mmCIF file of C-alpha atoms in Angstrom:
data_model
loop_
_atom_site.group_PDB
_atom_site.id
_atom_site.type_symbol
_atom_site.label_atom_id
_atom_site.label_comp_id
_atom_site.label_asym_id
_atom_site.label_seq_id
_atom_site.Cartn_x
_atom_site.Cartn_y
_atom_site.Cartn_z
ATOM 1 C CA UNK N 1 -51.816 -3.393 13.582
ATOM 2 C CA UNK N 2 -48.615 -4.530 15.184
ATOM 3 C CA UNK N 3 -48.279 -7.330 12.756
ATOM 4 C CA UNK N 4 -47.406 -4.088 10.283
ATOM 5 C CA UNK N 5 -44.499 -2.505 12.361
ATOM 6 C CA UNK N 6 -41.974 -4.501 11.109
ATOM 7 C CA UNK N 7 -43.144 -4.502 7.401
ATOM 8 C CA UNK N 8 -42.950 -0.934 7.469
ATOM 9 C CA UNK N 9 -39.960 -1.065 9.071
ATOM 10 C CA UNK N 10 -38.848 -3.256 6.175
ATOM 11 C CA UNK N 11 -39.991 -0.942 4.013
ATOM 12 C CA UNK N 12 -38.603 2.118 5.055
ATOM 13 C CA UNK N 13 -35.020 0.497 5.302
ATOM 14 C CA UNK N 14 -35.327 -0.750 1.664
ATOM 15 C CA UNK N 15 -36.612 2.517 0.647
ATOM 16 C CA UNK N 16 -32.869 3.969 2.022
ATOM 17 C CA UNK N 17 -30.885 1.380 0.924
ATOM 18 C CA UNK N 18 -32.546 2.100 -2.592
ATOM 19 C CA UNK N 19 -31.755 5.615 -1.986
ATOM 20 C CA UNK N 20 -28.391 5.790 -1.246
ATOM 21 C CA UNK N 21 -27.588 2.698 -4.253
ATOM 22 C CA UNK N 22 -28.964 5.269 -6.370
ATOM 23 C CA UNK N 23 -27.096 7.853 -5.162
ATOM 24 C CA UNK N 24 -24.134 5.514 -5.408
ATOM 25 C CA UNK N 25 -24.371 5.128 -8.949
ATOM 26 C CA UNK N 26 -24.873 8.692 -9.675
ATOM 27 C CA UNK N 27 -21.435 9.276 -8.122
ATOM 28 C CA UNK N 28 -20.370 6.298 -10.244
ATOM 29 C CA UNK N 29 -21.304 7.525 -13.075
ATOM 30 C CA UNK N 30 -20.165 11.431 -12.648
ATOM 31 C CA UNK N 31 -16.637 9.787 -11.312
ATOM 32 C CA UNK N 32 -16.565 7.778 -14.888
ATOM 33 C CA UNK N 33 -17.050 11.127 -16.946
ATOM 34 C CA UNK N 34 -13.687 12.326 -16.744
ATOM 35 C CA UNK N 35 -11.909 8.830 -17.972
ATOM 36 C CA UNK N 36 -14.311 8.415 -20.740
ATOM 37 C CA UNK N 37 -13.429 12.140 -21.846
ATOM 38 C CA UNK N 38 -9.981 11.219 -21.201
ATOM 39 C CA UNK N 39 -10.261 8.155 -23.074
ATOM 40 C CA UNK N 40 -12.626 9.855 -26.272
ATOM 41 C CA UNK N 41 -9.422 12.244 -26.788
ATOM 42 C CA UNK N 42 -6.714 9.448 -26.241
ATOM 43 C CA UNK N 43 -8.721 7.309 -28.944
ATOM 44 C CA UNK N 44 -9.135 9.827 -31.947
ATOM 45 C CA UNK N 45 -5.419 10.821 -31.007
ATOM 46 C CA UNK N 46 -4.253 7.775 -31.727
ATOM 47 C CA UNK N 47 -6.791 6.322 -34.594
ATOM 48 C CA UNK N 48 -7.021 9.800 -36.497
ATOM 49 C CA UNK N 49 -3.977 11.255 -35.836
ATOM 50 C CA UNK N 50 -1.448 8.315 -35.449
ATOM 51 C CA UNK N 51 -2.840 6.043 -37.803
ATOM 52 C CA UNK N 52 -3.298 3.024 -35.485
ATOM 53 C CA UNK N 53 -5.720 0.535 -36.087
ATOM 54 C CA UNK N 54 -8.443 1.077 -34.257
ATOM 55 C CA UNK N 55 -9.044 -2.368 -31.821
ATOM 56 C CA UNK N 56 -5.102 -1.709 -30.734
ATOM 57 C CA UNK N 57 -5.773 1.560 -30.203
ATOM 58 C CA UNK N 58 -9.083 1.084 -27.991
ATOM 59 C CA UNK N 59 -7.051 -2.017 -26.120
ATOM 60 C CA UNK N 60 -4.620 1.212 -24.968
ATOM 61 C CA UNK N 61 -7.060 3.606 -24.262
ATOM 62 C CA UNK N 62 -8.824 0.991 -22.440
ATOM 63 C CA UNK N 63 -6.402 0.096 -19.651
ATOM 64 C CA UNK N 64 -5.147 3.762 -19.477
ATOM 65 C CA UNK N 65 -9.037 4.556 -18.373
ATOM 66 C CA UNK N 66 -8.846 1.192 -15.760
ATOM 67 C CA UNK N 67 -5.953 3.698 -14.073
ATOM 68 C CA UNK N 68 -8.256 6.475 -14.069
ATOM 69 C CA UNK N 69 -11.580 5.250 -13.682
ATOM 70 C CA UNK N 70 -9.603 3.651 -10.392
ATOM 71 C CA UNK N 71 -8.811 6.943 -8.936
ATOM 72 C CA UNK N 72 -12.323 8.178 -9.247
ATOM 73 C CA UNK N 73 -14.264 5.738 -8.148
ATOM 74 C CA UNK N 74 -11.972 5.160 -5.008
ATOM 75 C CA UNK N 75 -11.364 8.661 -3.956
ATOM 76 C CA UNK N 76 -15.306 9.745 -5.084
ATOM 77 C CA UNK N 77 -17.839 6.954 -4.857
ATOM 78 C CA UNK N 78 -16.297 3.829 -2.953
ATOM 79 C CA UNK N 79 -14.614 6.441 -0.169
ATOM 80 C CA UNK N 80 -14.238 4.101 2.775
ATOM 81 C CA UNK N 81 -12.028 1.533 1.738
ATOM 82 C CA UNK N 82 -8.585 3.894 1.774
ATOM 83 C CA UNK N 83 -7.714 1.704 4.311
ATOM 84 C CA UNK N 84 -6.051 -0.854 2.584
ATOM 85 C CA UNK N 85 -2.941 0.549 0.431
ATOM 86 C CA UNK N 86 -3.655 1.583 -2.914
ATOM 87 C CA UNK N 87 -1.783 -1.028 -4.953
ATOM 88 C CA UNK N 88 -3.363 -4.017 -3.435
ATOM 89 C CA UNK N 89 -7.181 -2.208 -4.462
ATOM 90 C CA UNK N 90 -5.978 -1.116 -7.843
ATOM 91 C CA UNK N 91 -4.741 -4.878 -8.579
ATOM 92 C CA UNK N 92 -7.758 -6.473 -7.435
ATOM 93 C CA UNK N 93 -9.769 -3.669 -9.229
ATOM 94 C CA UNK N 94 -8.123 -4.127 -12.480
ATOM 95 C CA UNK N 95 -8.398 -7.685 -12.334
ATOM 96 C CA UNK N 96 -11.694 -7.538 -11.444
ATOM 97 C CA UNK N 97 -12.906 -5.212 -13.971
ATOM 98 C CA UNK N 98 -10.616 -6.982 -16.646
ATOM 99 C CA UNK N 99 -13.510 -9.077 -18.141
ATOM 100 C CA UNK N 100 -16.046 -6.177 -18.564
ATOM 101 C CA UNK N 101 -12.965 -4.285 -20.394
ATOM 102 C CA UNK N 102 -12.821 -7.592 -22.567
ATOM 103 C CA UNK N 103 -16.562 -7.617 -23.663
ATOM 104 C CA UNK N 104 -16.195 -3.945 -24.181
ATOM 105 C CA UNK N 105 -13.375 -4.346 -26.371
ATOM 106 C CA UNK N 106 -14.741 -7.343 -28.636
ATOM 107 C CA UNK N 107 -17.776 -5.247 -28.862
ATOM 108 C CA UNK N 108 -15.818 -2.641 -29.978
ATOM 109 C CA UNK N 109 -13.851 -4.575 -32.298
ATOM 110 C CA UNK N 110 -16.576 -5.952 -34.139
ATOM 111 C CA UNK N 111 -18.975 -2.716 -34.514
ATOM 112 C CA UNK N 112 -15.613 -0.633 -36.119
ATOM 113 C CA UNK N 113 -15.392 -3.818 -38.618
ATOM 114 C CA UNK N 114 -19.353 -3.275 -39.789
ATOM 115 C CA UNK N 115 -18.819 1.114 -39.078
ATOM 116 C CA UNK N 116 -15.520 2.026 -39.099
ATOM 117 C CA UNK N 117 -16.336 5.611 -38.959
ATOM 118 C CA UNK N 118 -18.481 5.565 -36.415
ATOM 119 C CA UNK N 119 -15.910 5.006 -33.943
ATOM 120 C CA UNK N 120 -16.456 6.986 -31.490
ATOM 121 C CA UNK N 121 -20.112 6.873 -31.458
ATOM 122 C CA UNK N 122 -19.211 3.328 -30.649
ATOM 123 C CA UNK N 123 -17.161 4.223 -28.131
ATOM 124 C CA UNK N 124 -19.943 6.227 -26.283
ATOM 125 C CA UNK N 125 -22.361 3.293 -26.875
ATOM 126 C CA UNK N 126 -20.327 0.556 -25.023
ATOM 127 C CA UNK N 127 -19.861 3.101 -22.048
ATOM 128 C CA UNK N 128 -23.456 2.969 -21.652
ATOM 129 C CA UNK N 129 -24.104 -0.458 -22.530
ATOM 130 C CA UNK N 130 -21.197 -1.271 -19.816
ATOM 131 C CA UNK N 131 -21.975 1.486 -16.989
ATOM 132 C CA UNK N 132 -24.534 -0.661 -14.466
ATOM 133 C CA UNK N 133 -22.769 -4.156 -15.034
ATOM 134 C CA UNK N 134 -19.434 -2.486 -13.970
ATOM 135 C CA UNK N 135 -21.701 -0.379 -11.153
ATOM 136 C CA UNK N 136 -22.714 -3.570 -9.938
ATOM 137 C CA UNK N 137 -19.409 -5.579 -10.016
ATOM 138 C CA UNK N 138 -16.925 -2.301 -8.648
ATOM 139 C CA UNK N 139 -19.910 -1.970 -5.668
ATOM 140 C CA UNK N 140 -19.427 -6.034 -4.990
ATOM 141 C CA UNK N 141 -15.289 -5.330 -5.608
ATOM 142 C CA UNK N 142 -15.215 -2.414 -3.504
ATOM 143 C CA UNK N 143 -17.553 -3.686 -0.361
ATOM 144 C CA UNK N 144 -15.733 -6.673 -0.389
ATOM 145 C CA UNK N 145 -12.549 -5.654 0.196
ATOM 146 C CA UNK N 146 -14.315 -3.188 2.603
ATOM 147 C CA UNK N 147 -15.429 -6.442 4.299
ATOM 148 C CA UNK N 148 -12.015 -7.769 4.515
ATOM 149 C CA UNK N 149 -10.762 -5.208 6.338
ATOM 150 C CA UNK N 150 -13.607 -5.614 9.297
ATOM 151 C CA UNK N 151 -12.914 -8.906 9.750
ATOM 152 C CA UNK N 152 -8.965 -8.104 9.668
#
């Protein structure tokens, strides 16, 4: 029976660290919500209202919600790495997050080509697509620099 203490230990310790991932994400995901409304209204602003083609127009609304998305997730989800100074996280953030922007935005591109109306139904569809690869890369961005600062 001993032979199953530390298994269960194991176990139990997974079990959290699954928890509080999940929990994690959930705070991810609620922090995105006000960019991506942010971004929905910035998008038919300047597509329906302003006339501008709509890849330019998503390339804008696209690093305006990198600013925001930045705020959220640092003040809301990723909470214990305010010790380094802001500019310094949102640079490596929006570096970071720079190629997931770029897939979103070629997918973006391509699906307005085929339904040009459908724009922001297309919009909505790359947040999801994107949400758990960008969970997963802003958690590694995030802890890193959280590491960084322990061994500092």
């Amino acid at each position: 029976m001993n032979f199953l203490m530390p298994s269960l230990a194991n176990l139990t310790s997974n079990l959290s660290r699954r928890k509080q991932q999940a929990s994690r994400f959930v705070r991810f995901a609620l922090a995105g919500i006000p960019a991506f409304a942010a971004a929905v209204g910035l998008n038919w602003i300047l597509v329906s209202r302003l006339h501008w083609p709509k890849s330019p127009a998503y390339a804008a609304v696209l690093a305006a919600q990198v600013m925001v998305n930045f705020s959220g997730l640092r003040y809301v989800v990723f909470d214990r790495t305010k010790a380094r100074p802001a500019w310094q996280q949102i640079l490596g953030f929006a570096s970071s997050v720079s190629l997931f922007r770029l897939l979103d935005w070629i997918l973006y591109s391509a699906l307005v080509v085929i339904w040009p109306q459908r724009y922001a139904a297309i919009q909505l569809g790359n947040a999801i697509v994107f949400v758990a690869p960008k969970f997963i890369f802003s958690s590694w961005v995030f802890e890193k620099q959280r590491g960084k600062k322990n061994v500092q």
